[in-house]
Rosetta silent file (secondary structure, phi, psi, omega in degrees, C-alpha in Angstrom):
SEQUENCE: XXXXXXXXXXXXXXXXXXXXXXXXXXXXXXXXXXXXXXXXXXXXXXXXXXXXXXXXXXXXXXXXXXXXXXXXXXXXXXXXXXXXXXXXXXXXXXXXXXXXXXXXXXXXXXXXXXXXXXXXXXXXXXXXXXXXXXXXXXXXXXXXXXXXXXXXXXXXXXXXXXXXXXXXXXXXXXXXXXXXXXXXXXXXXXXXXXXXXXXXXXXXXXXXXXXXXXXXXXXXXXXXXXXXXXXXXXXXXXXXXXXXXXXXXXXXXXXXXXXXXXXXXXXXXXXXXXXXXXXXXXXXXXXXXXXXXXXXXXXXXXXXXXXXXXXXXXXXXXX
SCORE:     score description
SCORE:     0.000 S_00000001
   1 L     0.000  135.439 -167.257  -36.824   18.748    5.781 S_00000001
   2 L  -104.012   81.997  179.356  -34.439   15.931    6.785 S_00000001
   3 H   -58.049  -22.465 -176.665  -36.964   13.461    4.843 S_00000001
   4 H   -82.093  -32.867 -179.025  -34.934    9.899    5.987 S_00000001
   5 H   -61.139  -37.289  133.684  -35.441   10.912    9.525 S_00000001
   6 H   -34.847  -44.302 -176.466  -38.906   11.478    9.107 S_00000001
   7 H   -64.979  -48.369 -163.763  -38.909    8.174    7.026 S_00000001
   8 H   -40.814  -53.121 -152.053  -36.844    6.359   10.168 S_00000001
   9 H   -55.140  -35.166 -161.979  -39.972    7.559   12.737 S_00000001
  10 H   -81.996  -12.261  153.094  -42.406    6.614   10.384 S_00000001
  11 H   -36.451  -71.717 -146.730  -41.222    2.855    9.908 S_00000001
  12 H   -83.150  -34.088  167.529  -40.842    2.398   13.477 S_00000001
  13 H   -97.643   -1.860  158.244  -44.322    3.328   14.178 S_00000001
  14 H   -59.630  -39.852 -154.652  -45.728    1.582   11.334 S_00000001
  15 H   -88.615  -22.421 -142.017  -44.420   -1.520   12.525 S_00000001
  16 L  -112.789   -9.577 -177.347  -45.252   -0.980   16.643 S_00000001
  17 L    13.467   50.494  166.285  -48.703    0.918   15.315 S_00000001
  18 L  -169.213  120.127  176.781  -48.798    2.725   19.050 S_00000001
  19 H   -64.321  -26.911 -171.438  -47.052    5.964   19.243 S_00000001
  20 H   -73.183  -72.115  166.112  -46.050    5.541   22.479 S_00000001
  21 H   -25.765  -57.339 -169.823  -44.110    2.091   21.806 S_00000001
  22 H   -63.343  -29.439 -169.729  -42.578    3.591   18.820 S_00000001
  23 H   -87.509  -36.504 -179.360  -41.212    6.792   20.716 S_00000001
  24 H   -67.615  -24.247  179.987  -39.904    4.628   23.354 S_00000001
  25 H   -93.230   -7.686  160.425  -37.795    2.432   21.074 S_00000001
  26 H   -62.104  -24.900  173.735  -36.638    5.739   19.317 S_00000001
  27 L    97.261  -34.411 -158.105  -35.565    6.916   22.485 S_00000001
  28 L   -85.999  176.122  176.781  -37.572   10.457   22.018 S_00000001
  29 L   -89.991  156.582  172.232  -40.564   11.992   23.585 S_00000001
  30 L  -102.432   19.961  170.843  -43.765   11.227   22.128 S_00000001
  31 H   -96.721  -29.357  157.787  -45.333   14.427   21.006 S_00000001
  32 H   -96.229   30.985  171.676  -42.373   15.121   18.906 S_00000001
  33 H   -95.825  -77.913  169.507  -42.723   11.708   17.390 S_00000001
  34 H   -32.074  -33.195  157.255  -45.865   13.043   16.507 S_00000001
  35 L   -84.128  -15.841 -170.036  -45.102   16.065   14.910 S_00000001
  36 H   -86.975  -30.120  172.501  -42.602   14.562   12.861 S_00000001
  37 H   -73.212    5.412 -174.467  -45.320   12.111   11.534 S_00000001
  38 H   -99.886  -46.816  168.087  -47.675   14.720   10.801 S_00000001
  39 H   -35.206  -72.695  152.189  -44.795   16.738    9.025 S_00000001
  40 H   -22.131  -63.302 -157.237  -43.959   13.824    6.918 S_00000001
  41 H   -93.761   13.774 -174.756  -47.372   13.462    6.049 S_00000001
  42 H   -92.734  -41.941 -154.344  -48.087   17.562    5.015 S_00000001
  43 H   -86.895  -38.244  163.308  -44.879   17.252    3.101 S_00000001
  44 L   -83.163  -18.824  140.929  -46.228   14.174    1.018 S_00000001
  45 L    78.306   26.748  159.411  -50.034   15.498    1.425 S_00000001
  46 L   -99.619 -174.789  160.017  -51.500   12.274    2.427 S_00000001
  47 L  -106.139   99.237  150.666  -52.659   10.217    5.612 S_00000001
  48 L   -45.855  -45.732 -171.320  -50.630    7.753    6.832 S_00000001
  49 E  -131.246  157.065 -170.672  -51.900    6.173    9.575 S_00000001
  50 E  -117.823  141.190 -137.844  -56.236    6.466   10.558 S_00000001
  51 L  -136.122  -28.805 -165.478  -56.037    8.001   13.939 S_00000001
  52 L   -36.921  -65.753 -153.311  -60.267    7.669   13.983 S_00000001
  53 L   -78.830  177.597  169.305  -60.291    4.634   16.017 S_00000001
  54 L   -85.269  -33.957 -156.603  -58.335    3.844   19.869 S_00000001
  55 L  -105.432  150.719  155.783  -56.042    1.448   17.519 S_00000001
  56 L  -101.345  127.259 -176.689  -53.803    3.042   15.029 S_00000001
  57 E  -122.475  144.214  163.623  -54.049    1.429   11.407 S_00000001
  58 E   -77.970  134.404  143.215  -52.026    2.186    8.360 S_00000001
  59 L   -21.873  175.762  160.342  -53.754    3.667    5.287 S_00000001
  60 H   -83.177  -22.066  162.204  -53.275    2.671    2.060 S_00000001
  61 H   -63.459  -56.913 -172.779  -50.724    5.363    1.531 S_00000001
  62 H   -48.931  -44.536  176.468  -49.100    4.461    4.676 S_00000001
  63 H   -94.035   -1.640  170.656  -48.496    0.879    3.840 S_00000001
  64 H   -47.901  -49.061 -167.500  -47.564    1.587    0.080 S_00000001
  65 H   -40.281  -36.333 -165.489  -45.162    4.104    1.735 S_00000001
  66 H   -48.800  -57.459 -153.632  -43.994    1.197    4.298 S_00000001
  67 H   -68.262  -48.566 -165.962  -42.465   -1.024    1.637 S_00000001
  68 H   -71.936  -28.192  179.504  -40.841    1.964   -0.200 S_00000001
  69 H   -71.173  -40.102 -172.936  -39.212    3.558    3.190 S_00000001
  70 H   -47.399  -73.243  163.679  -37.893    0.242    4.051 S_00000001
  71 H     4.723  -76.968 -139.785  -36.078    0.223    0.495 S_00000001
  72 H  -105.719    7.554  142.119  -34.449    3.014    0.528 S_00000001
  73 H   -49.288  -42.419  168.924  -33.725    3.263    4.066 S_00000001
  74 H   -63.684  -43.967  160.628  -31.778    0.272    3.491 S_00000001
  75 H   -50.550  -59.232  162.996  -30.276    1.619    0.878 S_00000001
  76 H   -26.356  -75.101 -160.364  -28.771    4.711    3.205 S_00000001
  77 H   -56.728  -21.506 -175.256  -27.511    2.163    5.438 S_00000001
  78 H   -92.585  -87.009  -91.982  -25.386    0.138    2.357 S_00000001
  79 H   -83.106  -84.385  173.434  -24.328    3.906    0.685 S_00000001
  80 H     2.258  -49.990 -154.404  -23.071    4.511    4.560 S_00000001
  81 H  -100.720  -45.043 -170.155  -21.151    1.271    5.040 S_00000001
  82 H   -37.873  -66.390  176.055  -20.078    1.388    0.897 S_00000001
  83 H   -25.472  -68.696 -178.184  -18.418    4.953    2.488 S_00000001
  84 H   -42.296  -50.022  165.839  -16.995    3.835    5.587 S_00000001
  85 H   -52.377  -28.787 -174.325  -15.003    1.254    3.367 S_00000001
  86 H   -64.081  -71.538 -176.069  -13.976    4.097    1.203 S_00000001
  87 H   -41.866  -40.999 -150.245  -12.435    6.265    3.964 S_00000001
  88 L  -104.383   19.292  179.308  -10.619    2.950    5.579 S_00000001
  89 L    51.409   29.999 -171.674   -9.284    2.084    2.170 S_00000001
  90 L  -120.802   49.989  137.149  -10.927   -1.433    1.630 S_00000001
  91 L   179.766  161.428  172.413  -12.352   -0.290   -1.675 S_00000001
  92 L   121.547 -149.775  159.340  -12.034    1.902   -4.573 S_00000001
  93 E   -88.731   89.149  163.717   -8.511    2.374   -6.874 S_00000001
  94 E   -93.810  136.202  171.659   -5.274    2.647   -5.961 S_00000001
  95 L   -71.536   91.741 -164.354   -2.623    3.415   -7.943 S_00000001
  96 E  -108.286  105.985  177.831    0.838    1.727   -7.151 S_00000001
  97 E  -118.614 -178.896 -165.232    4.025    1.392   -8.405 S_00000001
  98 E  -153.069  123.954  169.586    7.189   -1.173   -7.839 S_00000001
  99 L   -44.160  153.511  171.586   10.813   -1.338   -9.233 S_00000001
 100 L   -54.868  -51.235 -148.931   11.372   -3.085  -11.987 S_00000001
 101 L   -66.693  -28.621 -129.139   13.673   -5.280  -10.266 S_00000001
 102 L  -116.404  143.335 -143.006   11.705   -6.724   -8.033 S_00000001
 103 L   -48.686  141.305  141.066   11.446  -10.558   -7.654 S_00000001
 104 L     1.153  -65.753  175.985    8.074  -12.611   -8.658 S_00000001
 105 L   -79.022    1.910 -174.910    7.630  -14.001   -5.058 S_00000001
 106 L  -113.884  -13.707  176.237    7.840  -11.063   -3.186 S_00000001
 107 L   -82.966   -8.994 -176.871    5.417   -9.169   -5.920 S_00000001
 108 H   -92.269  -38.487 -167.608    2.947  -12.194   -5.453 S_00000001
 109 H   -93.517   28.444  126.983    2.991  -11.898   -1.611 S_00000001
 110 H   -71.084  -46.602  170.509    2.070   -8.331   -1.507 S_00000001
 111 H   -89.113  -10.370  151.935   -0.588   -8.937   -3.488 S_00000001
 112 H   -48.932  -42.013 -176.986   -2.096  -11.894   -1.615 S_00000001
 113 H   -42.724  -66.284 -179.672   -1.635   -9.709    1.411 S_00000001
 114 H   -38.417  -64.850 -166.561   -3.473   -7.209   -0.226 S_00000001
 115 H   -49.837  -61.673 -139.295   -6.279   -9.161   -1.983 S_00000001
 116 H   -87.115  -21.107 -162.216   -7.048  -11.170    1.549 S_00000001
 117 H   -67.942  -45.336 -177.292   -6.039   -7.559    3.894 S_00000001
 118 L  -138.794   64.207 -177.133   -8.786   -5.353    1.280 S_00000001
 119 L   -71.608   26.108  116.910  -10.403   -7.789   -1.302 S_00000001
 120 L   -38.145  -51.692 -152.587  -12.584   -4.580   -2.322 S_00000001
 121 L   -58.581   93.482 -158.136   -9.818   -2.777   -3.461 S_00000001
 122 E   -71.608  104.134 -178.309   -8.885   -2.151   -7.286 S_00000001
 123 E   -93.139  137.662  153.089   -5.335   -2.033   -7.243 S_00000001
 124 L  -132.566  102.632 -159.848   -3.174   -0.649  -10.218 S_00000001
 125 L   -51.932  128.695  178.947   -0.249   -1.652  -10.433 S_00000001
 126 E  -111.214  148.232  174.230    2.685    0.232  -12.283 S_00000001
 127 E  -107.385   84.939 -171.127    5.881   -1.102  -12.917 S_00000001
 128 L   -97.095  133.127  172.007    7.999    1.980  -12.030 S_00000001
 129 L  -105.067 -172.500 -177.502   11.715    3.145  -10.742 S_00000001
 130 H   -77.207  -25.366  154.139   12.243    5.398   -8.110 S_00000001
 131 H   -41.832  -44.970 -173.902   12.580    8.671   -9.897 S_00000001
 132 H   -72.247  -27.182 -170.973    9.659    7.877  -11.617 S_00000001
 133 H  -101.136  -15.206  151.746    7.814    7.212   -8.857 S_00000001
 134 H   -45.085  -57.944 -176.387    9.177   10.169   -6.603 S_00000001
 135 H   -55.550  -52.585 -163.896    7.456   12.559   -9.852 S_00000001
 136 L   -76.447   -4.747  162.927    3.979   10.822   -9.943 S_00000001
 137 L   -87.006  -13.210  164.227    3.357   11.002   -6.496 S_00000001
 138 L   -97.438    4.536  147.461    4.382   14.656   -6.270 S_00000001
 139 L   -78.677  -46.672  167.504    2.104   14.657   -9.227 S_00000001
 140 L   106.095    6.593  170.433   -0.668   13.420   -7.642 S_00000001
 141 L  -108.989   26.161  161.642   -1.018   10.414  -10.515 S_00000001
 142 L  -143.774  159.327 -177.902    0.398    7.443   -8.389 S_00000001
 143 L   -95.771  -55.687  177.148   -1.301    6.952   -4.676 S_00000001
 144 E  -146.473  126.676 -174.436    1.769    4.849   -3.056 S_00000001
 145 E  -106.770 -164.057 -158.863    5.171    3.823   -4.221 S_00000001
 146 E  -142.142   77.453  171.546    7.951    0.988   -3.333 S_00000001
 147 E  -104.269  171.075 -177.849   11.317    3.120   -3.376 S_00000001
 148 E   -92.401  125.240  157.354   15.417    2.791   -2.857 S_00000001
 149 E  -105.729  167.199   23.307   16.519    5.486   -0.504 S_00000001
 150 L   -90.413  143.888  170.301   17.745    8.049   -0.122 S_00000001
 151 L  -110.120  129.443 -153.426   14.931   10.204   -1.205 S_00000001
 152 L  -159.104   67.036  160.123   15.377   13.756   -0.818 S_00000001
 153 L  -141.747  139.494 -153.789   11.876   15.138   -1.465 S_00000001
 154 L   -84.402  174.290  160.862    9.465   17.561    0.756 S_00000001
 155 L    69.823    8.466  157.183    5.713   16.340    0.624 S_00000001
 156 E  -109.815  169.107 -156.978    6.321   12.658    1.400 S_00000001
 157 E  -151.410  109.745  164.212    5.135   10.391    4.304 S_00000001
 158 E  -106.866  169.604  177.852    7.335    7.234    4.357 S_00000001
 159 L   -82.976  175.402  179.439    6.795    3.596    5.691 S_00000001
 160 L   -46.250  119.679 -170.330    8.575    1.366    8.105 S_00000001
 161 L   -89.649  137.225  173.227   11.914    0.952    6.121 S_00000001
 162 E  -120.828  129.049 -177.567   13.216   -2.128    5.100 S_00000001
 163 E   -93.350  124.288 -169.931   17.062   -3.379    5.002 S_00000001
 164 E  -104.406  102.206  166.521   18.450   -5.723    2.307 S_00000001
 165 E   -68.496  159.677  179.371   21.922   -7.007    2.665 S_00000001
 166 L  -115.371  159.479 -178.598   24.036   -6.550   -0.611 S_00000001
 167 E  -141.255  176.829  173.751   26.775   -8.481   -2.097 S_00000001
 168 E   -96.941  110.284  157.175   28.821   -8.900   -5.201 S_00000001
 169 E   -82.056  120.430 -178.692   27.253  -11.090   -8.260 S_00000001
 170 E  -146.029  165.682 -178.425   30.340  -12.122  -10.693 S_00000001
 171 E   -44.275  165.035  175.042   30.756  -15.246  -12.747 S_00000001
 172 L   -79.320  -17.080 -178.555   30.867  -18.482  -11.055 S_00000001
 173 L   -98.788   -5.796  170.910   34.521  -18.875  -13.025 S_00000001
 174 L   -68.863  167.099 -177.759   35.895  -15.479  -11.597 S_00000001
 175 L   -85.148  -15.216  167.932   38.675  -16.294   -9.093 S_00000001
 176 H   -41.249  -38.460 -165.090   36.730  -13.891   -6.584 S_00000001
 177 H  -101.337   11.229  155.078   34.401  -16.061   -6.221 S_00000001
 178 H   -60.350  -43.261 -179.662   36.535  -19.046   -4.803 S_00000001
 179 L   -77.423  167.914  170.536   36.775  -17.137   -1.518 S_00000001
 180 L   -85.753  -28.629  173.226   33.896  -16.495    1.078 S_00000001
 181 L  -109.366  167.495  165.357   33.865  -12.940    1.230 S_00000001
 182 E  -133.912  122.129 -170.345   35.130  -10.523   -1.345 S_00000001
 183 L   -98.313  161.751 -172.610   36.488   -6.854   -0.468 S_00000001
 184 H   -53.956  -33.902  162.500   35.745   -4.050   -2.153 S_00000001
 185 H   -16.965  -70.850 -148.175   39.326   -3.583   -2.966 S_00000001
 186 H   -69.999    0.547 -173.649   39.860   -6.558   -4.563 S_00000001
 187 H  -106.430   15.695  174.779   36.907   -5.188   -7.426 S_00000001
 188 L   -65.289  160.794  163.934   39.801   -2.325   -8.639 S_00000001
 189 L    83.049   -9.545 -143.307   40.073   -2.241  -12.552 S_00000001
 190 L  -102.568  146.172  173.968   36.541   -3.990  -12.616 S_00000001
 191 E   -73.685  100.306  159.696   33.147   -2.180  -14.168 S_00000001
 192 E   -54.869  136.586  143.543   29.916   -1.675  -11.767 S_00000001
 193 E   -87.657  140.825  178.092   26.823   -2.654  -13.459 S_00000001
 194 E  -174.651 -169.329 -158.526   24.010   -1.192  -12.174 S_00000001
 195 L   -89.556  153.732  141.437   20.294    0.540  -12.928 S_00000001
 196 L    -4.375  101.180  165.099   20.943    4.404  -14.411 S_00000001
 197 H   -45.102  -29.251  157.047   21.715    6.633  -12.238 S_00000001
 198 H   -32.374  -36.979 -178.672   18.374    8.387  -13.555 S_00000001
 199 H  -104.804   31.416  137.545   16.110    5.982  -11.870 S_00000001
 200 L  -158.567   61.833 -143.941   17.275    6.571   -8.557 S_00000001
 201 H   -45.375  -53.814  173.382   19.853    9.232   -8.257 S_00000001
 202 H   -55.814  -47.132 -158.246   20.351    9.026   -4.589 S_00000001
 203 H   -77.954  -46.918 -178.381   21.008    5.661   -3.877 S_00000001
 204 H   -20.291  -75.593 -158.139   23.355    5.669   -7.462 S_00000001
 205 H   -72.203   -6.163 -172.723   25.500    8.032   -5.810 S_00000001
 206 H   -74.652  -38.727  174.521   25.262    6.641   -2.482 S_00000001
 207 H   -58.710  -67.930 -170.313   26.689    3.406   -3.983 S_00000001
 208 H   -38.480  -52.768 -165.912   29.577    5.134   -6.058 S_00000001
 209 H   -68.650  -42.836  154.234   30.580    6.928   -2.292 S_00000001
 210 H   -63.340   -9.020 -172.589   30.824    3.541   -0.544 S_00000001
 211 H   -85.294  -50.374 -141.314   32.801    1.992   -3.554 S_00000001
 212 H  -104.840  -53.673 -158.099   35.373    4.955   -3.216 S_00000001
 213 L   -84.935   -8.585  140.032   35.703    5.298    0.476 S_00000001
 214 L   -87.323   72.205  127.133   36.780    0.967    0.635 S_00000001
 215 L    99.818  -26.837 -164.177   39.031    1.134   -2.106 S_00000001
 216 L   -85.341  112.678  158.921   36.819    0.268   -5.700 S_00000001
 217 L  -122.305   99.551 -175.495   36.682    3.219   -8.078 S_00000001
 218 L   -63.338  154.684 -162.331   35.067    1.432  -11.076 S_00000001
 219 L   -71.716  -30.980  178.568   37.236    1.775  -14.296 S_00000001
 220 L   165.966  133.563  168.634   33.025    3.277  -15.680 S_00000001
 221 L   -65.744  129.708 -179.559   29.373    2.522  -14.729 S_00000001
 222 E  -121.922  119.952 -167.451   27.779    0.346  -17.492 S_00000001
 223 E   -85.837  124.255 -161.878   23.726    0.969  -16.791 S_00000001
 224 L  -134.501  130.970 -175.152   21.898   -2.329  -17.004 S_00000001
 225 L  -107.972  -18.151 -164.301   17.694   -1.699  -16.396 S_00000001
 226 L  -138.641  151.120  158.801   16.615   -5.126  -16.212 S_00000001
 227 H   -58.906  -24.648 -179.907   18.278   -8.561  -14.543 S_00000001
 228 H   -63.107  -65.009 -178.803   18.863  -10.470  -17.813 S_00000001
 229 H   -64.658  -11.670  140.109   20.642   -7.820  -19.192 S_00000001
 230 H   -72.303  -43.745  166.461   22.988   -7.497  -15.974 S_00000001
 231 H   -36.286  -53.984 -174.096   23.430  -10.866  -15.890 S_00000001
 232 H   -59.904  -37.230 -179.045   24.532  -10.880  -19.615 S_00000001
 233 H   -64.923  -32.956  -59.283   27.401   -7.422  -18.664 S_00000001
 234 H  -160.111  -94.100  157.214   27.819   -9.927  -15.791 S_00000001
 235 H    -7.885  -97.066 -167.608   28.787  -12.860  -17.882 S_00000001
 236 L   -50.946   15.734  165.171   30.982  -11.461  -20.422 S_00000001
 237 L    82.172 -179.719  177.542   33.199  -10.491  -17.971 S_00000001
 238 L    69.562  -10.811 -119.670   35.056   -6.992  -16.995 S_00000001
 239 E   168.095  121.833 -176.936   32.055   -5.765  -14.919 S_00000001
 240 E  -130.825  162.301  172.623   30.439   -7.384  -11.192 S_00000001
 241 E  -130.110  129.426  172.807   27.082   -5.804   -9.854 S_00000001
 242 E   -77.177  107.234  134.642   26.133   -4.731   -6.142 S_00000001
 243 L   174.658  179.827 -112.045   22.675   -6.605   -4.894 S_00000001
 244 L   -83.211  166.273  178.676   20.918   -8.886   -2.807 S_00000001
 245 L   -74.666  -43.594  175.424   21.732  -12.598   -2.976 S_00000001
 246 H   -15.580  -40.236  167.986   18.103  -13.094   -4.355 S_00000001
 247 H   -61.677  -31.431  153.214   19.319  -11.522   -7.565 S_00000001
 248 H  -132.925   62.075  171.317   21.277  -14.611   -7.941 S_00000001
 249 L   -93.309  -41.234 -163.636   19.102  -17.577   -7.584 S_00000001
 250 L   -55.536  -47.883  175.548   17.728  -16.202  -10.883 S_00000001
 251 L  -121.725  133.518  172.014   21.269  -17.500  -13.284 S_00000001
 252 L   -58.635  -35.027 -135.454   23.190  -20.736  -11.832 S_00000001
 253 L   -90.286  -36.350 -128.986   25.945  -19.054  -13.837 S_00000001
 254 E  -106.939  117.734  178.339   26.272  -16.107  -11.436 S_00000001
 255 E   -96.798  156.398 -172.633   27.694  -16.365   -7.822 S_00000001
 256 E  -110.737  126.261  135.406   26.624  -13.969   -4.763 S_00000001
 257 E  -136.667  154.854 -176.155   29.251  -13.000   -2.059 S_00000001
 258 E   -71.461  157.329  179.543   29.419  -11.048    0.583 S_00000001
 259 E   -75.644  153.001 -159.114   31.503   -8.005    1.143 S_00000001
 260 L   -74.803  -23.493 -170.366   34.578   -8.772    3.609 S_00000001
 261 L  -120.749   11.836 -176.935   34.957   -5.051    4.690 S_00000001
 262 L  -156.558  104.189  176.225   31.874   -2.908    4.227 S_00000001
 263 L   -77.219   97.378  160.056   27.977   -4.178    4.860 S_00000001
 264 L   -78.696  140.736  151.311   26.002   -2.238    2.063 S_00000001
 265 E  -136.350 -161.428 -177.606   22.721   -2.645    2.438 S_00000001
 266 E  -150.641  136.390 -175.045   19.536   -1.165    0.393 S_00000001
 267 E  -137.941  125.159 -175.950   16.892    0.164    2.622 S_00000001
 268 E  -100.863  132.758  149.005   12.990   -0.166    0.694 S_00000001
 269 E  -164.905  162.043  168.871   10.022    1.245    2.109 S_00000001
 270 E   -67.430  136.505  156.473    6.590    2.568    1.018 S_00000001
 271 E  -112.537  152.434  164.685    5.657    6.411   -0.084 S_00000001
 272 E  -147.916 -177.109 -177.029    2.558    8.428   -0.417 S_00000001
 273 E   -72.960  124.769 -160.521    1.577   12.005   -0.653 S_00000001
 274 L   -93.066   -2.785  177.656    2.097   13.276    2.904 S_00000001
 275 L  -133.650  141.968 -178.425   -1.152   15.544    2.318 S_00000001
 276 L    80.072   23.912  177.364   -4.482   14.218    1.090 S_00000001
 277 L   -66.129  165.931  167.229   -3.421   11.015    0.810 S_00000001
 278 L   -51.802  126.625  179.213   -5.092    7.521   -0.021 S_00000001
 279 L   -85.685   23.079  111.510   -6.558    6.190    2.893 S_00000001
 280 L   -43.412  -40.588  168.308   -5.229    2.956    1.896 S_00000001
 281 L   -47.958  -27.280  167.186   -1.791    4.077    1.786 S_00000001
 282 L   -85.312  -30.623 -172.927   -0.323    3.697    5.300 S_00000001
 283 H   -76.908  -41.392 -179.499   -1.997   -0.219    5.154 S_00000001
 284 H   -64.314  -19.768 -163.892    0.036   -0.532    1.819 S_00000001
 285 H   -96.419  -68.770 -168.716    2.948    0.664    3.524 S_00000001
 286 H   -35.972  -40.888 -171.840    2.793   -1.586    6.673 S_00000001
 287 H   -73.797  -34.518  168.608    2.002   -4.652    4.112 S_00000001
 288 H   -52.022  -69.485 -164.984    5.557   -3.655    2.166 S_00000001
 289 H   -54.773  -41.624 -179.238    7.507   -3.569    5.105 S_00000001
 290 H   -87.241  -37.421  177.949    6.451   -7.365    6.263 S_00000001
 291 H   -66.935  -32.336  165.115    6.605   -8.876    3.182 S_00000001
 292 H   -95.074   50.776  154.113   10.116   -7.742    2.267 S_00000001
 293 H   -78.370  -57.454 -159.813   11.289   -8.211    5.729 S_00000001
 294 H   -82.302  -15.338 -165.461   10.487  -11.845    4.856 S_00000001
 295 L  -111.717   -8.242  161.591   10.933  -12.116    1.605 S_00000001
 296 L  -128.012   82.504 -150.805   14.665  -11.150    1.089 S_00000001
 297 L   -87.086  157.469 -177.647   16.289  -12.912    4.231 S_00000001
 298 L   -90.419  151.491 -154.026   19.638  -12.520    4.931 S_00000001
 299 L   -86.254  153.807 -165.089   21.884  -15.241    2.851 S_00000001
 300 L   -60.998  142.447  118.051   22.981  -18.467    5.330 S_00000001
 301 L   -36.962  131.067 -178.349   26.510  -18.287    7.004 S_00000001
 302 L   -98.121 -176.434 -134.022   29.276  -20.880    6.317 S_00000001
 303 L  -110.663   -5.817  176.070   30.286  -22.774    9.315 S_00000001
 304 L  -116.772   20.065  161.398   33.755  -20.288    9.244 S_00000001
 305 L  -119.516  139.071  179.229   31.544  -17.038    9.464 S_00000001
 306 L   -53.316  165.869  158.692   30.093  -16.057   12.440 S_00000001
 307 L   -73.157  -57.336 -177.835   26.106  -16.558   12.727 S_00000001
 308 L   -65.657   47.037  176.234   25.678  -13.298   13.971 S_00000001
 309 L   -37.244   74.641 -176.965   26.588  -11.417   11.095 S_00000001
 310 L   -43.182  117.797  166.031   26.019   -8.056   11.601 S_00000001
 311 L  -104.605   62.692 -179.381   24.501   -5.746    8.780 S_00000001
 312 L   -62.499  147.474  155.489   24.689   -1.744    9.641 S_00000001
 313 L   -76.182  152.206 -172.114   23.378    0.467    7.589 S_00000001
 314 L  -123.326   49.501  162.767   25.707    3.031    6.182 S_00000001
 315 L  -170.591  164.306 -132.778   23.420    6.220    5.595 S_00000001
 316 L  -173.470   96.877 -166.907   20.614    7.518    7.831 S_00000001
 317 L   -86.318   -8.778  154.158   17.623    8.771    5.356 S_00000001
 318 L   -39.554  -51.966 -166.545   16.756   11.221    8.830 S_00000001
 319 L   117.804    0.000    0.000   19.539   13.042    7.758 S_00000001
């Protein structure tokens, strides 16, 4: 017995107390308005409504029943809409992670995004690299990550990809950084700093390949996981680091320039699980993509560099 349906009819003719009324705003015929109130009331083994009279009256079962149908009828309709939110991703948990690396203001405006895009939503946030965050999503214990490509894994569904020009950060006292550009050349003998190759293998080597093919074959990678400690490898000298000028706003000490003869860039975008995924996860991806489009801008042009500064990318994560 589909008892809320039964409940719906009986509501509707409680309130309209003429079967005929009641069937009409139900839409239905009214003899099987009528069996379903009789049904209802075999299945519950009362009288609802006293029939004795040309007027229809509720019983006293009928209007306890009224108050109680109402209820939980109501209730249906919030479990329903509670659902609907579920499926559309504007509530429950998601599970998230984000590079280490990645600046204060652009980790605040994701999550404003979020908060005002699905303020249901619990998110929890991991602080993750991209290896790490390549396993737990092909684990199934993170929902959507924030990765470096290239990524070279089956069973992911990525977002709108976003490009980051790169530069050199070296002391403000190297002589490199008297000029406006710096070429990769000009970085022989000199150390890259940079994350592990471990937390993001592709893009490691993708860097290393672009280094080689303009001239730079660092004298040895020295792996720096956090910005202080590249800044400090930074500092002491021997040793420059490839990434965005944003990276060095953070130490006064540290100057950003661009390369004169090769546009590196770093191209970010959201992953999920390409089957069974969160049904948050594509909105998480879309909100990634505009905030760092906006949030790591390409650094200002001196008045002896063109405006139109061109940035190609130099790898194609299609394949």
């Amino acid at each position: 017995m589909d008892l809320l349906r039964h409940l719906r009819h009986f509501v509707v003719v409680a309130h309209e107390l003429h079967f005929g009324r009641a069937a009409d705003r139900l839409g239905m015929a009214q003899p099987p308005l009528s069996q379903s109130i009789q049904r209802l009331e075999r299945e519950l083994a009362v009288e609802l409504f006293d029939r004795s009279r040309r007027q229809v009256r509720l019983t006293t079962a009928g209007g306890l029943l009224l108050a109680e149908a109402e209820e939980l009828l109501a209730g249906e309709g919030r479990l329903r809409n509670l659902m609907v939110q579920v499926r559309a991703g504007e509530l429950g948990v998601l599970r998230a992670g984000v590079p280490p690396e990645t600046p204060a203001v652009t980790l605040r405006a994701l999550l404003d995004q979020l908060a005002t895009r699905a303020p249901g939503l619990d998110l929890e946030l991991h602080e993750l690299t991209t290896a790490e965050q390549v396993r737990m999503l092909t684990e199934r214990s993170l929902d959507v990550g924030l990765v470096h490509h290239p990524v070279d894994t089956d069973g992911l569904r990525f977002g709108a990809p976003v490009d980051v020009p790169l530069g050199v950060l070296l002391p403000r006292t190297s002589p490199l950084a008297r000029g406006r550009e710096v070429p990769l050349a000009a970085l022989a003998g000199l150390d890259l700093v940079a994350a592990p190759r471990a937390t993001a293998p592709g893009w490691h080597d993708h860097l290393l390949a672009v280094c080689r093919r303009h001239g730079w074959q660092p004298t040895r990678v020295r792996p720096a996981r956090n910005p202080e400690f590249l800044f400090g490898l930074v500092l002491a000298g021997g040793g420059v680091a490839v990434e965005p000028a944003t990276l060095a706003r953070r130490e006064p000490r540290i100057a950003w320039r661009p390369f004169a003869d090769a546009s590196l860039t770093r191209r970010t975008s959201a992953v999920w699980p390409q089957r069974s995924a969160h049904p948050a996860a594509p909105m998480v991806g879309q909100l990634a993509a505009e905030v760092l489009a906006t949030a790591e801008p390409a650094p200002p042009t001196s008045p002896s560099v063109p405006a139109a500064r061109p940035w190609p990318v130099l790898f194609d994560t299609t394949g």
